[in-house]
Coordinates of C-alpha atoms in Angstrom, one line a residue:
I1 CA 0.0 0.0 0.0
A2 CA 2.9 2.4 0.8
V3 CA 4.4 1.8 -2.7
W4 CA 1.1 2.3 -4.4
L5 CA 0.3 5.5 -2.4
A6 CA 3.7 7.0 -3.0
A7 CA 3.6 6.1 -6.7
Q8 CA 0.1 7.5 -7.2
L9 CA 0.8 10.8 -5.4
H10 CA 4.1 11.1 -7.3
L11 CA 2.3 10.5 -10.6
W12 CA -0.4 13.1 -9.9
F13 CA 2.0 15.8 -8.8
A14 CA 4.5 15.0 -11.6
A15 CA 1.8 15.4 -14.1
F16 CA 0.9 18.8 -12.7
V17 CA 4.6 19.8 -12.6
L18 CA 5.1 18.8 -16.2
A19 CA 1.9 20.6 -17.5
V20 CA 2.0 23.9 -15.7
P21 CA 5.4 25.0 -17.0
I22 CA 4.3 24.2 -20.6
F23 CA 1.2 26.4 -20.1
V24 CA 3.3 29.1 -18.5
L25 CA 5.8 29.1 -21.4
V26 CA 3.0 29.3 -24.0
I27 CA 1.4 32.2 -22.1
E28 CA 4.7 34.0 -21.7
F29 CA 5.3 33.6 -25.5
I30 CA 1.9 35.1 -26.2
G31 CA 2.7 38.0 -23.9
V32 CA 6.0 38.6 -25.8
Y33 CA 4.3 38.3 -29.1
T34 CA 1.4 40.6 -28.3
G35 CA 3.4 43.0 -26.0
N36 CA 0.6 42.7 -23.4
D37 CA 2.0 42.6 -19.9
R38 CA -1.2 40.9 -18.6
Y39 CA 0.0 37.6 -20.1
D40 CA 3.3 37.9 -18.4
E41 CA 1.7 38.6 -15.0
M42 CA -0.7 35.7 -15.5
A43 CA 2.1 33.3 -16.4
Y44 CA 4.1 34.3 -13.3
E45 CA 1.1 33.6 -11.1
F46 CA 0.8 30.1 -12.6
I47 CA 4.5 29.3 -12.1
R48 CA 4.2 30.2 -8.5
V49 CA 1.9 27.3 -8.0
S50 CA 4.5 25.0 -9.5
M51 CA 7.0 25.8 -6.8
T52 CA 5.1 24.0 -4.0
A53 CA 4.0 21.2 -6.3
Y54 CA 7.6 20.6 -7.4
S55 CA 8.7 20.1 -3.8
V56 CA 5.8 17.7 -3.1
T57 CA 6.7 15.8 -6.3
A58 CA 10.3 15.4 -5.2
I59 CA 9.3 14.3 -1.7
T60 CA 6.8 11.7 -3.0
G61 CA 9.4 10.5 -5.5
G62 CA 11.9 10.0 -2.7
V63 CA 9.3 8.1 -0.6
L64 CA 8.6 6.0 -3.7
L65 CA 12.2 5.2 -4.2
V66 CA 12.8 4.3 -0.6
S67 CA 9.7 2.2 -0.5
L68 CA 10.7 0.3 -3.6
I69 CA 14.2 -0.4 -2.2
V70 CA 12.8 -1.5 1.2
F71 CA 9.9 -3.6 0.0
Y72 CA 11.2 -4.8 -3.4
P73 CA 15.0 -5.0 -3.1
D74 CA 15.4 -7.8 -5.7
L75 CA 13.3 -6.0 -8.3
M76 CA 15.3 -2.8 -7.7
K77 CA 18.6 -4.7 -8.1
Y78 CA 17.4 -6.2 -11.3
L79 CA 16.1 -3.0 -12.8
S80 CA 19.1 -0.9 -11.7
G81 CA 21.4 -3.5 -13.3
I82 CA 19.5 -3.0 -16.6
F83 CA 18.7 0.7 -16.4
A84 CA 21.8 2.1 -14.6
P85 CA 22.7 4.6 -17.4
T86 CA 19.2 5.9 -17.6
M87 CA 19.1 6.3 -13.8
L88 CA 22.2 8.4 -13.9
L89 CA 20.8 10.5 -16.7
Y90 CA 17.5 10.9 -14.7
A91 CA 19.4 12.2 -11.7
L92 CA 21.3 14.7 -13.9
L93 CA 18.1 15.9 -15.5
F94 CA 16.4 16.2 -12.1
F95 CA 19.1 18.7 -11.1
V96 CA 18.8 20.5 -14.5
E97 CA 15.1 20.8 -14.1
T98 CA 15.4 22.0 -10.5
G99 CA 17.9 24.6 -11.4
A100 CA 15.9 25.7 -14.4
L101 CA 12.7 26.0 -12.4
Y102 CA 14.3 28.1 -9.7
L103 CA 16.1 30.3 -12.2
Y104 CA 12.9 30.6 -14.2
Y105 CA 10.8 31.6 -11.2
Y106 CA 13.2 33.7 -9.2
G107 CA 14.6 35.4 -12.3
W108 CA 11.2 36.3 -13.7
H109 CA 11.2 40.0 -12.7
S110 CA 14.9 40.6 -13.4
M111 CA 14.6 39.1 -16.8
R112 CA 11.3 40.6 -17.7
R113 CA 12.5 43.1 -20.4
G114 CA 14.8 43.4 -23.3
S115 CA 17.2 40.7 -24.4
L116 CA 17.0 39.1 -21.0
K117 CA 13.4 38.2 -21.8
R118 CA 14.8 35.9 -24.5
V119 CA 17.1 34.3 -22.0
H120 CA 14.2 33.8 -19.7
L121 CA 12.2 32.1 -22.5
G122 CA 15.3 29.9 -23.1
V123 CA 15.3 28.9 -19.4
G124 CA 11.7 28.0 -19.8
L125 CA 12.5 25.8 -22.8
V126 CA 15.2 24.0 -20.8
L127 CA 12.8 23.5 -17.9
N128 CA 10.2 22.0 -20.1
G129 CA 12.7 19.9 -22.0
A130 CA 14.2 18.5 -18.8
G131 CA 10.7 17.7 -17.4
T132 CA 9.6 16.0 -20.5
S133 CA 12.8 14.0 -20.7
L134 CA 12.4 12.8 -17.1
M135 CA 8.9 11.6 -17.9
I136 CA 10.2 9.7 -21.0
I137 CA 13.0 8.0 -19.0
A138 CA 10.6 7.0 -16.2
N139 CA 8.2 5.6 -18.9
A140 CA 11.0 3.3 -20.1
W141 CA 11.2 1.7 -16.6
V142 CA 7.5 1.3 -16.2
T143 CA 6.8 0.0 -19.7
F144 CA 9.7 -2.5 -19.5
M145 CA 8.0 -4.1 -16.5
M146 CA 4.8 -4.5 -18.6
T147 CA 6.4 -5.5 -21.9
P148 CA 10.0 -6.5 -21.3
S149 CA 12.3 -6.3 -24.3
G150 CA 15.7 -7.9 -24.5
V151 CA 14.8 -10.8 -22.2
G152 CA 15.6 -14.3 -23.4
P153 CA 13.4 -17.4 -23.2
S154 CA 15.0 -18.3 -19.9
G155 CA 14.0 -15.0 -18.4
I156 CA 17.5 -13.6 -18.3
F157 CA 18.0 -10.1 -19.7
D158 CA 20.5 -10.5 -22.6
G159 CA 19.9 -7.2 -24.4
N160 CA 21.4 -3.8 -24.0
V161 CA 19.9 -0.7 -22.4
W162 CA 18.3 0.4 -25.6
H163 CA 16.5 -2.9 -26.0
A164 CA 15.1 -2.4 -22.5
V165 CA 14.1 1.3 -23.1
N166 CA 12.7 0.8 -26.6
N167 CA 10.1 -1.8 -25.6
H168 CA 6.7 -2.2 -27.3
L169 CA 4.8 0.2 -25.0
W170 CA 7.5 2.9 -24.6
S171 CA 6.5 5.2 -27.5
P172 CA 2.7 4.9 -27.0
M173 CA 3.1 5.5 -23.3
N174 CA 5.2 8.7 -24.0
L175 CA 2.5 10.1 -26.2
H176 CA -0.3 9.1 -23.8
R177 CA 1.3 10.5 -20.7
F178 CA 2.4 13.7 -22.4
I179 CA -1.2 14.4 -23.6
A180 CA -2.7 13.1 -20.3
N181 CA -0.4 15.2 -18.2
I182 CA -1.3 18.4 -20.1
A183 CA -5.0 17.5 -19.8
Y184 CA -4.6 16.8 -16.1
G185 CA -2.6 20.0 -15.4

């Protein structure tokens, strides 16, 4: 129950944290295009909500990881043996997303005008790219458990990391979750 609860809460908050910065960046682009400051102010109010949601997402993700390690140590050893490179990339992208979110939010007013506005929009693109990439990586882990690829007839994994990532459900799940996260957010 602890694993399910942590996973469900993490999924809900992660969907929100992925969707809101996408909306915010679109609204900010509209504000730049139209020259109307109301869009910029509205985008800033929306991104403020993401700050708390991001923290809750990180906490529930940590609880999920600890729960999986404690309650399913053999599964985690198996998956980390296969997906170690993607897990390292995930950790790196988590720090990129965190830095981009804080720079995007706390730099909003100081980068509101002139050429710094383009820098701010670039930070927003990095934030959204990192968040989407995190979702895509996590989808590989989940979909491998549903449709394992690279596993021989004896049940032993004999493929490489790309075989595991590029399983039958990975691409459809990426599309589904991207659209669903935006609809949820």
